[in-house]
Amino acid sequence: MDTVRKSSGTVGKALSVLDLVASFERPVRFNDVLEVSPYPKATLYRILQNLVTEGVLAFDREWQTYALGVRLVRLAHSAWTQSSLAPVARPHLTALSQATGETIHLAQLDGPHVLYLDKRDAKRRVNMFSEAGKVGPAYCTGVGKAMLAHLSADELDRILPQQSYHRYTPSTICSQQELTVELQQIRQDGFALDREDHEPGIICVAVPVLSRSSQLMGAISITSTSARTSLNKLKKFVPDLQHAASQVAAAAEYWRFPDNQGTPEKMEI
Amino acid sequence: MDTVRKSSGTVGKALSVLDLVASFERPVRFNDVLEVSPYPKATLYRILQNLVTEGVLAFDREWQTYALGVRLVRLAHSAWTQSSLAPVARPHLTALSQATGETIHLAQLDGPHVLYLDKRDAKRRVNMFSEAGKVGPAYCTGVGKAMLAHLSADELDRILPQQSYHRYTPSTICSQQELTVELQQIRQDGFALDREDHEPGIICVAVPVLSRSSQLMGAISITSTSARTSLNKLKKFVPDLQHAASQVAAAAEYWRFPDNQGTPEKMEI
DNA sequence: ATTATAGTTTCATTATTCGGAACTCAAAGG
DNA sequence: CCTTTGAGTTCCGAATAATGAAACTATAAT
């Protein structure tokens, strides 16, 4: 189902096992993993042991189960802080959320999937599939389509075939052809719409976050329900979204600029 | 400074490089990493390349920098969801926060450090990886001491020498001897106090989360400022804390119980 | 033109990993 | 009580991947 990454080296294999354990969404026994893993018993055993000694998997003696370890949470904190748009985008998301009163999402691409990095809830609570760290499909979400539309042809060729094109709702885009047409439109408009593509009753408008050199950095969206508002009303927020996106892009680019600390002492002399 | 984990296998080396990159708290150039890494140029180069192809490091072509990749955020989301106390503790933390109006922390041990898994601010909720995922010292925080007090002698022998015993404030416990005495007291009392050990003006009371078999699972704390309240007043919350801790422990143990799905079909026949 | 610095590639050597097979252990079945 | 079964663990020669000194390239500084 979920595309397995090419796991070339030893590290790749270890990470693929980590993904395998993650995919169970509960602590698993050795045999559970063995059944779905491509590795022979002895090999898998050793890989699991390594991961446990490295603290990236946790082994529960009592239950004899493996689960993802806390070391990952620590690493993710660093990842969130240092690598992504998330920290610089924070105040802008809050501002958007307060200005619109709707749910705001910040996302990046993780391979062929959308990965949600941050979220602001509307005052009124909407029950929805998404929290920081969660992944979702790219071909049928607002942020996903906004990002796909701004990838290079090469990257699209690699990523589009990896989409599942599952029909979540009657309005889901279910083929690469349809998607390609939609992406063309999105590129022209500068924003993407989610017309209940992914969840019935959930609509959204999204814009990409692009660097000065038009490199894709991520996407921001405003989400609501068709009961409360309409796509046309949501579209009114596009300028705000675009403003926020450019602010975030500028902040992200500026943020890494001062780190030109190659040889500061020399320069001062 | 920060203790480097024993990195036995290939995976260990890769993870140690990941930690190295994380420790910069900003995107880094190859040479930055090289200078602090124990590996020769070619070796480090290959390790970094592997990590990039695996999506666990991100390489920025334009700046030629490495940063932790989003794949880690996804894994951490799974780790948070599946392995830790965090998901089951959530409602209990919220309840505590509302009952007391103070800041609540949930933490676990990650090696010798305290790793914060969740937090309730007196006022607003906190984003997942911005606060959750942070690490702190064990020997001078409420949650840290509460957890250390309930480790086995073996584990203490391993972990106590790894503490830094840095004097953050005049009241910081700065030696293993003093700490051992304090832990004895904590074991008797059933709760730990932070008497501005870590930050001036910040006080806290913490209790461990223990399984039925007295295995340490984590710790919960109520934090406040010495300006607003006192240790004696905070102590009044100990029963609430202990109640919450036992609820969380029970929930966590129950939660993994139904997964006894070894041979369900056979049993039904 | 020369030197210095950062990053990349090569390849013979060395160390790890691989995985079939054999083993332990505990529980289920006769 | 003995046998069977299956999960989990260990062994060890063969297969594979990692290692790192050195050479190389590209770019910037002198």
Coordinates of C-alpha atoms (C1' of nucleotides) in Angstrom, one line a residue:
Chain A
M1 CA 0.0 0.0 0.0
D2 CA 2.3 2.7 1.2
T3 CA 5.3 2.9 -1.1
V4 CA 8.4 1.4 0.5
R5 CA 11.4 3.7 0.0
K6 CA 14.4 2.3 -1.8
S7 CA 16.5 1.1 1.1
S8 CA 19.9 0.8 -0.3
G9 CA 22.5 0.7 2.5
T10 CA 22.4 -0.7 6.0
V11 CA 20.9 2.6 7.2
G12 CA 18.1 2.3 4.7
K13 CA 17.2 -1.1 5.8
A14 CA 17.1 0.0 9.4
L15 CA 14.9 2.9 8.5
S16 CA 12.6 0.7 6.5
V17 CA 12.2 -1.5 9.6
L18 CA 11.4 1.6 11.6
D19 CA 8.7 2.5 9.2
L20 CA 7.4 -1.0 9.4
V21 CA 7.1 -0.8 13.1
A22 CA 5.5 2.7 12.8
S23 CA 2.9 1.4 10.4
F24 CA 1.3 -0.9 13.0
E25 CA 0.4 2.1 15.1
R26 CA 0.7 0.0 18.2
P27 CA 3.5 -1.9 19.9
V28 CA 4.3 -5.1 17.9
R29 CA 5.8 -8.5 18.6
F30 CA 8.8 -9.8 16.7
N31 CA 6.6 -12.1 14.6
D32 CA 4.2 -9.3 13.6
V33 CA 7.1 -7.5 12.0
L34 CA 8.6 -10.6 10.5
E35 CA 5.4 -11.4 8.6
V36 CA 5.4 -8.1 6.8
S37 CA 9.1 -7.6 6.5
P38 CA 11.2 -8.6 3.4
Y39 CA 14.1 -9.8 5.7
P40 CA 14.8 -13.2 7.0
K41 CA 14.3 -13.9 10.7
A42 CA 17.9 -13.6 11.8
T43 CA 18.5 -10.4 9.8
L44 CA 15.4 -8.7 11.1
Y45 CA 16.2 -9.8 14.6
R46 CA 19.6 -8.2 14.5
I47 CA 18.3 -5.0 12.9
L48 CA 15.6 -4.7 15.6
Q49 CA 18.2 -5.3 18.3
N50 CA 20.5 -2.6 16.9
L51 CA 17.6 -0.1 16.8
V52 CA 16.7 -0.9 20.4
T53 CA 20.3 -0.4 21.6
E54 CA 20.3 2.9 19.7
G55 CA 17.3 4.1 21.6
V56 CA 15.2 4.6 18.4
L57 CA 13.1 1.6 19.2
A58 CA 11.8 0.7 22.6
F59 CA 11.5 -2.9 23.7
D60 CA 9.0 -3.7 26.4
R61 CA 10.4 -6.7 28.3
E62 CA 7.1 -7.5 30.0
W63 CA 5.1 -7.6 26.8
Q64 CA 7.9 -8.4 24.5
T65 CA 6.9 -5.7 22.1
Y66 CA 8.7 -3.1 20.0
A67 CA 7.6 0.5 19.7
L68 CA 9.1 3.6 18.3
G69 CA 11.5 5.1 20.9
V70 CA 11.6 8.6 22.4
R71 CA 14.9 9.4 20.8
L72 CA 12.8 10.0 17.7
V73 CA 10.7 12.6 19.4
R74 CA 13.8 14.5 20.4
L75 CA 15.2 14.4 16.9
A76 CA 11.9 15.5 15.5
H77 CA 11.9 18.5 17.8
S78 CA 15.2 19.5 16.3
A79 CA 13.9 18.8 12.8
W80 CA 10.9 20.9 13.4
T81 CA 12.9 23.7 14.9
Q82 CA 15.8 23.8 12.4
S83 CA 14.8 22.4 9.1
S84 CA 11.3 23.4 8.4
L85 CA 9.2 26.4 7.9
A86 CA 7.4 25.8 11.0
P87 CA 9.1 28.1 13.5
V88 CA 9.2 31.1 11.3
A89 CA 5.6 30.5 10.1
R90 CA 4.1 30.3 13.6
P91 CA 3.2 34.0 14.2
H92 CA 1.8 34.3 10.6
L93 CA -0.4 31.3 11.1
T94 CA -1.7 32.7 14.3
A95 CA -2.4 36.0 12.6
L96 CA -4.3 34.3 9.8
S97 CA -6.3 32.2 12.2
Q98 CA -7.3 35.2 14.2
A99 CA -8.1 37.3 11.0
T100 CA -10.2 34.5 9.4
G101 CA -11.6 32.6 12.4
E102 CA -10.9 29.4 10.4
T103 CA -8.5 26.5 10.7
I104 CA -5.1 27.1 9.3
H105 CA -2.6 24.4 8.1
L106 CA 1.1 24.6 7.3
A107 CA 2.4 21.6 5.3
Q108 CA 5.5 20.4 3.4
L109 CA 6.0 17.5 1.0
D110 CA 7.5 14.4 2.4
G111 CA 8.2 12.3 -0.7
P112 CA 4.8 11.8 -2.4
H113 CA 2.9 12.7 0.8
V114 CA 1.8 15.9 2.5
L115 CA 3.2 16.3 6.0
Y116 CA 1.4 18.7 8.3
L117 CA 3.8 20.8 10.3
D118 CA 1.5 23.1 12.2
K119 CA -2.1 23.9 12.7
R120 CA -4.4 26.5 14.2
D121 CA -7.8 25.5 15.2
A122 CA -10.9 27.6 14.5
K123 CA -12.7 28.8 17.5
R124 CA -15.4 26.3 16.8
R125 CA -13.8 22.9 16.9
V126 CA -13.9 20.9 13.7
N127 CA -13.3 17.2 13.8
M128 CA -10.6 16.6 11.2
F129 CA -7.8 14.4 10.2
S130 CA -4.7 16.4 10.9
E131 CA -2.2 17.3 13.5
A132 CA 1.4 18.2 13.4
G133 CA 3.4 15.2 12.1
K134 CA 0.5 13.5 10.4
V135 CA 0.7 12.7 6.8
G136 CA -2.0 12.9 4.2
P137 CA -2.4 12.4 0.4
A138 CA -1.0 15.1 -1.9
Y139 CA -3.3 14.6 -4.9
C140 CA -6.6 15.4 -3.1
T141 CA -5.8 18.0 -0.5
G142 CA -5.5 21.7 -0.9
V143 CA -2.0 22.0 0.4
G144 CA -1.0 19.0 -1.6
K145 CA -2.2 20.2 -4.9
A146 CA -0.8 23.7 -4.2
M147 CA 2.6 22.2 -3.8
L148 CA 2.4 19.7 -6.6
A149 CA 1.6 22.5 -9.0
H150 CA 4.9 24.2 -8.2
L151 CA 7.2 21.2 -8.6
S152 CA 9.5 20.8 -11.6
A153 CA 8.6 18.5 -14.4
D154 CA 11.2 16.0 -13.2
E155 CA 9.9 15.9 -9.7
L156 CA 6.3 15.6 -10.9
D157 CA 7.3 12.6 -13.1
R158 CA 8.6 10.9 -10.0
I159 CA 5.9 11.9 -7.6
L160 CA 2.6 11.8 -9.5
P161 CA 2.8 8.0 -10.3
Q162 CA 3.3 7.4 -6.6
Q163 CA -0.1 8.9 -5.7
S164 CA -2.8 6.4 -4.7
Y165 CA -5.7 8.1 -6.5
H166 CA -8.1 6.6 -4.1
R167 CA -11.7 7.9 -4.3
Y168 CA -12.4 9.3 -0.9
T169 CA -15.4 11.3 -1.9
P170 CA -17.5 11.7 -5.1
S171 CA -15.4 14.8 -6.0
T172 CA -11.9 13.2 -5.5
I173 CA -9.6 13.5 -8.5
C174 CA -8.9 9.9 -9.3
S175 CA -6.4 9.9 -12.2
Q176 CA -3.1 11.4 -13.0
Q177 CA -4.5 12.9 -16.2
E178 CA -7.3 14.8 -14.3
L179 CA -4.7 15.9 -11.7
T180 CA -2.3 17.2 -14.3
V181 CA -5.1 19.4 -15.8
E182 CA -6.0 20.6 -12.3
L183 CA -2.4 21.4 -11.5
Q184 CA -2.2 23.5 -14.6
Q185 CA -5.2 25.5 -13.5
I186 CA -3.7 25.9 -10.0
R187 CA -0.4 27.2 -11.5
Q188 CA -2.4 29.9 -13.4
D189 CA -4.6 30.9 -10.4
G190 CA -1.9 30.9 -7.9
F191 CA -4.0 29.0 -5.4
A192 CA -5.6 25.5 -5.0
L193 CA -9.0 24.5 -3.9
D194 CA -10.1 21.4 -2.0
R195 CA -13.7 20.8 -3.1
E196 CA -14.5 18.1 -0.5
D197 CA -11.9 16.0 -2.3
H198 CA -10.6 14.3 0.7
E199 CA -13.4 14.6 3.3
P200 CA -17.1 15.2 2.7
G201 CA -18.1 18.6 4.0
I202 CA -14.5 19.9 4.3
I203 CA -13.4 22.6 1.9
C204 CA -10.2 24.5 1.7
V205 CA -8.1 27.1 -0.2
A206 CA -4.4 26.8 -0.2
V207 CA -1.3 28.6 -1.6
P208 CA 2.2 27.5 -2.0
V209 CA 5.1 29.0 -0.1
L210 CA 7.8 29.8 -2.6
S211 CA 11.3 31.1 -2.2
R212 CA 12.5 34.2 -4.2
S213 CA 13.9 31.7 -6.7
S214 CA 10.5 30.1 -7.0
Q215 CA 11.7 27.0 -5.1
L216 CA 8.9 25.2 -3.4
M217 CA 9.1 25.4 0.4
G218 CA 5.7 24.4 1.6
A219 CA 2.0 25.5 1.6
I220 CA -0.5 27.2 3.8
S221 CA -4.2 26.6 3.8
I222 CA -7.5 27.9 5.2
T223 CA -9.9 25.1 5.9
S224 CA -13.6 25.2 6.7
T225 CA -16.8 23.2 6.3
S226 CA -19.3 23.6 3.4
A227 CA -22.0 23.9 6.0
R228 CA -20.5 27.1 7.4
T229 CA -19.1 28.8 4.3
S230 CA -18.5 28.3 0.6
L231 CA -15.6 28.0 -1.8
N232 CA -16.4 31.4 -3.2
K233 CA -16.2 33.0 0.3
L234 CA -13.0 31.1 1.0
K235 CA -11.5 32.5 -2.2
K236 CA -11.8 36.0 -0.7
F237 CA -9.0 35.0 1.7
V238 CA -6.6 34.3 -1.1
P239 CA -4.8 37.7 -0.9
D240 CA -4.4 37.2 2.9
L241 CA -3.0 33.7 2.3
Q242 CA -0.6 34.9 -0.4
H243 CA 0.6 37.7 1.8
A244 CA 1.2 35.3 4.7
A245 CA 3.0 32.9 2.3
S246 CA 5.3 35.6 1.0
Q247 CA 6.0 36.8 4.6
V248 CA 6.8 33.3 5.7
A249 CA 9.1 32.7 2.7
A250 CA 10.9 35.9 3.3
A251 CA 11.3 35.2 7.0
A252 CA 12.6 31.7 6.3
E253 CA 15.1 33.0 3.8
Y254 CA 16.2 35.8 6.0
W255 CA 16.4 33.4 9.0
R256 CA 19.1 31.3 7.4
F257 CA 20.9 34.2 5.9
P258 CA 22.8 35.4 9.0
D259 CA 24.3 31.9 9.4
N260 CA 27.1 32.8 7.0
Q261 CA 29.5 32.3 9.9
G262 CA 32.2 30.6 7.9
T263 CA 35.2 32.7 9.0
P264 CA 33.9 35.6 11.2
E265 CA 37.1 36.3 13.1
K266 CA 39.2 36.7 9.9
M267 CA 36.7 39.2 8.6
E268 CA 36.9 41.3 11.7
I269 CA 40.6 41.7 11.7
Chain B
M1 CA 29.4 18.2 26.5
D2 CA 26.4 16.1 25.6
T3 CA 27.3 12.5 26.1
V4 CA 27.7 10.7 22.7
R5 CA 25.9 7.4 22.6
K6 CA 27.9 4.3 22.0
S7 CA 27.6 4.0 18.3
S8 CA 28.4 0.4 17.6
G9 CA 27.0 -0.6 14.2
T10 CA 26.6 1.3 11.0
V11 CA 23.2 2.5 12.1
G12 CA 24.7 3.8 15.3
K13 CA 27.2 5.9 13.4
A14 CA 24.5 7.2 11.2
L15 CA 22.4 8.2 14.1
S16 CA 25.3 9.9 15.9
V17 CA 25.8 12.0 12.8
L18 CA 22.2 12.9 12.9
D19 CA 22.6 14.0 16.5
L20 CA 25.6 16.0 15.4
V21 CA 23.6 17.8 12.8
A22 CA 20.8 18.4 15.3
S23 CA 23.2 19.8 17.8
F24 CA 23.9 22.8 15.6
E25 CA 20.3 24.0 15.8
R26 CA 20.6 25.4 12.3
P27 CA 21.4 24.1 8.8
V28 CA 25.1 23.2 8.6
R29 CA 27.7 22.9 5.9
F30 CA 29.7 19.8 5.4
N31 CA 32.8 21.3 7.0
D32 CA 30.9 22.4 10.1
V33 CA 30.0 18.8 10.7
L34 CA 33.4 17.5 9.8
E35 CA 35.1 19.6 12.4
V36 CA 33.1 18.1 15.2
S37 CA 32.8 14.6 13.9
P38 CA 35.1 11.8 14.8
Y39 CA 34.9 10.4 11.2
P40 CA 37.3 11.1 8.3
K41 CA 36.1 13.2 5.5
A42 CA 35.2 10.5 3.0
T43 CA 33.4 8.5 5.6
L44 CA 31.4 11.4 6.9
Y45 CA 30.6 12.4 3.3
R46 CA 29.1 9.0 2.5
I47 CA 27.1 8.8 5.8
L48 CA 25.6 12.3 5.1
Q49 CA 24.8 11.2 1.5
N50 CA 23.0 8.1 2.7
L51 CA 21.0 10.0 5.3
V52 CA 20.0 12.5 2.6
T53 CA 18.8 9.8 0.2
E54 CA 16.9 8.2 3.0
G55 CA 15.1 11.5 3.6
V56 CA 16.1 11.8 7.2
L57 CA 18.4 14.7 6.3
A58 CA 17.6 17.4 3.9
F59 CA 20.2 19.0 1.7
D60 CA 19.7 22.5 0.5
R61 CA 21.4 22.8 -3.0
E62 CA 21.3 26.5 -3.0
W63 CA 23.0 27.0 0.4
Q64 CA 24.8 23.6 0.4
T65 CA 23.5 22.9 3.9
Y66 CA 22.3 19.9 5.7
A67 CA 19.3 19.9 8.1
L68 CA 17.2 17.3 9.7
G69 CA 14.6 16.1 7.3
V70 CA 10.8 15.9 7.6
R71 CA 10.8 12.1 7.6
L72 CA 11.9 12.4 11.2
V73 CA 8.8 14.5 12.0
R74 CA 6.6 11.8 10.6
L75 CA 8.4 9.1 12.5
A76 CA 8.1 11.1 15.7
H77 CA 4.4 11.6 15.2
S78 CA 4.1 7.8 15.2
A79 CA 6.5 7.5 18.2
W80 CA 4.4 10.0 20.1
T81 CA 1.2 8.3 19.2
Q82 CA 2.2 4.7 19.7
S83 CA 5.0 4.4 22.2
S84 CA 4.7 6.9 24.8
L85 CA 2.3 7.8 27.5
A86 CA 1.4 11.0 25.7
P87 CA -1.9 10.0 24.0
V88 CA -3.5 8.4 27.0
A89 CA -2.3 11.1 29.3
R90 CA -3.8 13.9 27.2
P91 CA -7.2 14.3 28.8
H92 CA -5.7 13.9 32.3
L93 CA -3.3 16.7 31.7
T94 CA -6.0 18.9 30.4
A95 CA -8.1 18.1 33.5
L96 CA -5.2 18.9 35.8
S97 CA -4.5 22.1 34.1
Q98 CA -8.1 23.2 34.4
A99 CA -8.3 22.2 38.0
T100 CA -5.2 23.9 39.0
G101 CA -4.8 26.8 36.5
E102 CA -1.1 26.0 36.4
T103 CA 1.3 24.7 33.8
I104 CA 1.4 20.9 33.5
H105 CA 4.2 18.8 32.1
L106 CA 4.4 15.1 31.0
A107 CA 7.9 13.7 30.6
Q108 CA 9.8 10.5 30.1
L109 CA 13.4 9.6 30.5
D110 CA 15.5 9.5 27.3
G111 CA 18.8 8.0 28.5
P112 CA 20.1 10.4 31.2
H113 CA 17.9 13.3 30.1
V114 CA 14.3 14.3 30.7
L115 CA 12.2 14.5 27.5
Y116 CA 9.1 16.5 27.6
L117 CA 6.2 14.8 25.8
D118 CA 3.3 17.2 26.4
K119 CA 2.5 20.4 28.2
R120 CA -0.5 22.4 29.1
D121 CA 0.0 26.1 29.5
A122 CA -2.1 27.9 32.0
K123 CA -3.7 29.7 29.2
R124 CA -3.2 28.3 25.7
R125 CA -2.4 25.0 24.3
V126 CA 1.0 24.3 22.9
N127 CA 2.2 23.1 19.6
M128 CA 3.4 19.6 19.4
F129 CA 7.1 19.7 18.4
S130 CA 7.8 23.2 19.4
E131 CA 7.6 22.3 23.1
A132 CA 7.0 18.6 23.2
G133 CA 10.3 17.0 22.2
K134 CA 12.5 19.3 24.3
V135 CA 15.0 17.8 26.6
G136 CA 16.1 19.0 30.0
P137 CA 18.4 17.8 32.8
A138 CA 17.1 15.1 35.1
Y139 CA 19.1 15.9 38.2
C140 CA 17.6 19.3 38.7
T141 CA 14.0 19.2 37.5
G142 CA 10.9 18.0 39.3
V143 CA 10.0 15.4 36.7
G144 CA 13.6 14.3 36.4
K145 CA 14.1 13.7 40.1
A146 CA 10.7 12.0 40.4
M147 CA 11.7 9.6 37.8
L148 CA 15.3 9.0 39.0
A149 CA 13.9 8.1 42.4
H150 CA 12.1 5.2 40.9
L151 CA 14.8 3.6 38.9
S152 CA 16.5 0.4 39.8
A153 CA 19.9 0.5 41.4
D154 CA 21.5 -0.7 38.2
E155 CA 19.9 2.0 36.1
L156 CA 20.9 4.6 38.6
D157 CA 24.5 3.5 38.5
R158 CA 24.4 4.0 34.8
I159 CA 22.5 7.3 34.7
L160 CA 23.6 9.3 37.7
P161 CA 27.3 9.6 36.6
Q162 CA 26.0 10.9 33.3
Q163 CA 24.4 14.0 34.8
S164 CA 26.2 17.3 34.3
Y165 CA 25.6 18.7 37.8
H166 CA 25.8 22.2 36.5
R167 CA 24.8 24.9 39.0
Y168 CA 22.0 26.7 37.3
T169 CA 20.8 28.5 40.5
P170 CA 22.0 28.8 44.1
S171 CA 19.7 25.9 45.0
T172 CA 20.7 23.5 42.3
I173 CA 21.8 20.1 43.5
C174 CA 25.4 19.8 42.3
S175 CA 26.7 16.4 43.3
Q176 CA 25.8 12.8 42.9
Q177 CA 25.9 12.4 46.7
E178 CA 23.4 15.2 47.4
L179 CA 21.2 13.9 44.7
T180 CA 21.2 10.4 46.1
V181 CA 20.1 11.7 49.4
E182 CA 17.3 13.8 47.8
L183 CA 16.2 10.8 45.8
Q184 CA 15.8 8.7 49.0
Q185 CA 13.6 11.4 50.4
I186 CA 11.5 11.6 47.2
R187 CA 11.1 7.8 47.3
Q188 CA 9.7 8.2 50.8
D189 CA 7.4 11.1 50.1
G190 CA 6.2 9.9 46.8
F191 CA 6.7 13.2 45.1
A192 CA 9.6 15.5 44.1
L193 CA 10.0 19.2 44.5
D194 CA 11.8 21.7 42.2
R195 CA 13.0 24.4 44.6
E196 CA 14.1 26.8 41.8
D197 CA 16.8 24.1 41.1
H198 CA 16.8 24.8 37.4
E199 CA 15.4 28.3 36.8
P200 CA 15.2 31.1 39.3
G201 CA 11.6 31.8 40.3
I202 CA 10.3 28.5 38.8
I203 CA 9.0 25.9 41.3
C204 CA 7.3 22.7 40.7
V205 CA 5.9 19.5 42.2
A206 CA 6.2 16.2 40.4
V207 CA 5.1 12.6 40.8
P208 CA 6.2 9.5 38.9
V209 CA 3.9 7.5 36.7
L210 CA 4.4 3.9 37.7
S211 CA 2.9 0.7 36.3
R212 CA 1.2 -1.9 38.5
S213 CA 4.5 -3.7 38.7
S214 CA 6.2 -0.4 39.8
Q215 CA 7.9 0.0 36.5
L216 CA 8.7 3.6 35.8
M217 CA 6.7 4.9 32.8
G218 CA 7.2 8.7 33.2
A219 CA 6.3 11.7 35.4
I220 CA 3.8 14.5 35.6
S221 CA 4.4 17.9 37.2
I222 CA 2.7 21.1 38.1
T223 CA 4.8 24.1 37.6
S224 CA 4.4 27.7 38.8
T225 CA 6.4 30.7 39.9
S226 CA 7.5 31.5 43.4
A227 CA 6.0 34.9 42.9
R228 CA 2.5 33.5 42.4
T229 CA 2.5 30.6 44.8
S230 CA 4.7 28.6 47.2
L231 CA 6.0 25.1 47.5
N232 CA 3.7 24.5 50.4
K233 CA 0.7 25.5 48.4
L234 CA 1.9 23.4 45.4
K235 CA 2.2 20.4 47.8
K236 CA -1.6 20.6 48.2
F237 CA -1.9 19.4 44.6
V238 CA 0.1 16.2 45.3
P239 CA -3.1 14.0 45.8
D240 CA -4.5 15.3 42.4
L241 CA -1.2 14.6 40.8
Q242 CA -1.0 11.1 42.2
H243 CA -4.6 10.5 41.1
A244 CA -3.8 11.6 37.6
A245 CA -0.6 9.6 37.5
S246 CA -2.4 6.4 38.5
Q247 CA -5.2 7.1 36.0
V248 CA -2.6 7.5 33.3
A249 CA -0.7 4.4 34.3
A250 CA -3.9 2.4 34.3
A251 CA -5.0 3.8 31.0
A252 CA -1.6 3.1 29.4
E253 CA -1.6 -0.5 30.6
Y254 CA -5.2 -1.1 29.6
W255 CA -4.5 0.5 26.2
R256 CA -2.0 -2.1 25.2
F257 CA -3.9 -5.0 26.7
P258 CA -6.5 -5.6 24.0
D259 CA -3.6 -6.1 21.5
N260 CA -3.4 -9.7 22.6
Q261 CA -4.3 -10.7 19.1
G262 CA -2.1 -13.7 18.8
T263 CA -4.6 -16.2 17.5
P264 CA -8.0 -14.8 17.7
E265 CA -9.6 -17.0 15.1
K266 CA -8.5 -20.2 16.8
M267 CA -9.9 -19.0 20.0
E268 CA -13.3 -18.3 18.5
I269 CA -13.7 -21.8 17.0
Chain C
dA1 C1' 49.7 32.3 -11.4
dT2 C1' 49.6 30.4 -6.8
dT3 C1' 47.8 29.0 -2.6
dA4 C1' 44.1 27.7 0.2
dT5 C1' 39.7 25.8 1.2
dA6 C1' 35.5 23.0 0.5
dG7 C1' 33.6 19.3 -1.5
dT8 C1' 33.8 14.8 -4.3
dT9 C1' 35.4 10.4 -6.2
dT10 C1' 38.3 6.2 -6.3
dC11 C1' 39.5 1.7 -4.8
dA12 C1' 42.1 -1.8 -2.3
dT13 C1' 41.5 -3.1 2.4
dT14 C1' 38.8 -4.1 6.4
dA15 C1' 34.8 -4.7 9.1
dT16 C1' 29.8 -5.6 9.2
dT17 C1' 26.1 -7.6 7.8
dC18 C1' 23.7 -11.6 5.9
dG19 C1' 20.9 -15.5 6.6
dG20 C1' 20.5 -20.7 6.6
dA21 C1' 20.4 -23.8 10.0
dA22 C1' 20.5 -25.3 14.5
dC23 C1' 19.1 -24.3 19.1
dT24 C1' 16.2 -22.9 23.4
dC25 C1' 12.1 -22.3 25.6
dA26 C1' 7.4 -22.4 26.7
dA27 C1' 2.9 -23.5 25.7
dA28 C1' -0.5 -26.7 23.4
dG29 C1' -2.0 -31.4 22.4
dG30 C1' -2.2 -36.1 22.6
Chain D
dC1 C1' 4.7 -37.5 30.2
dC2 C1' 6.2 -37.1 26.0
dT3 C1' 5.7 -34.8 21.5
dT4 C1' 4.7 -31.0 18.7
dT5 C1' 4.6 -26.4 17.4
dG6 C1' 5.9 -21.9 16.9
dA7 C1' 8.1 -17.7 18.7
dG8 C1' 12.4 -16.1 19.8
dT9 C1' 17.6 -16.5 19.9
dT10 C1' 22.4 -17.8 18.6
dC11 C1' 26.1 -19.4 15.4
dC12 C1' 29.4 -18.8 11.9
dG13 C1' 31.2 -19.0 7.1
dA14 C1' 30.0 -16.4 3.0
dA15 C1' 28.5 -12.2 1.0
dT16 C1' 28.3 -7.5 1.2
dA17 C1' 29.0 -3.0 2.6
dA18 C1' 31.7 0.4 5.0
dT19 C1' 36.3 2.4 5.5
dG20 C1' 39.6 6.1 4.7
dA21 C1' 44.0 7.6 2.6
dA22 C1' 44.9 9.8 -1.3
dA23 C1' 44.0 12.0 -5.5
dC24 C1' 41.0 15.0 -7.7
dT25 C1' 37.8 19.1 -8.9
dA26 C1' 35.9 23.5 -8.2
dT27 C1' 35.9 27.8 -6.3
dA28 C1' 37.6 31.5 -3.8
dA29 C1' 41.5 34.3 -1.8
dT30 C1' 46.3 36.1 -2.2

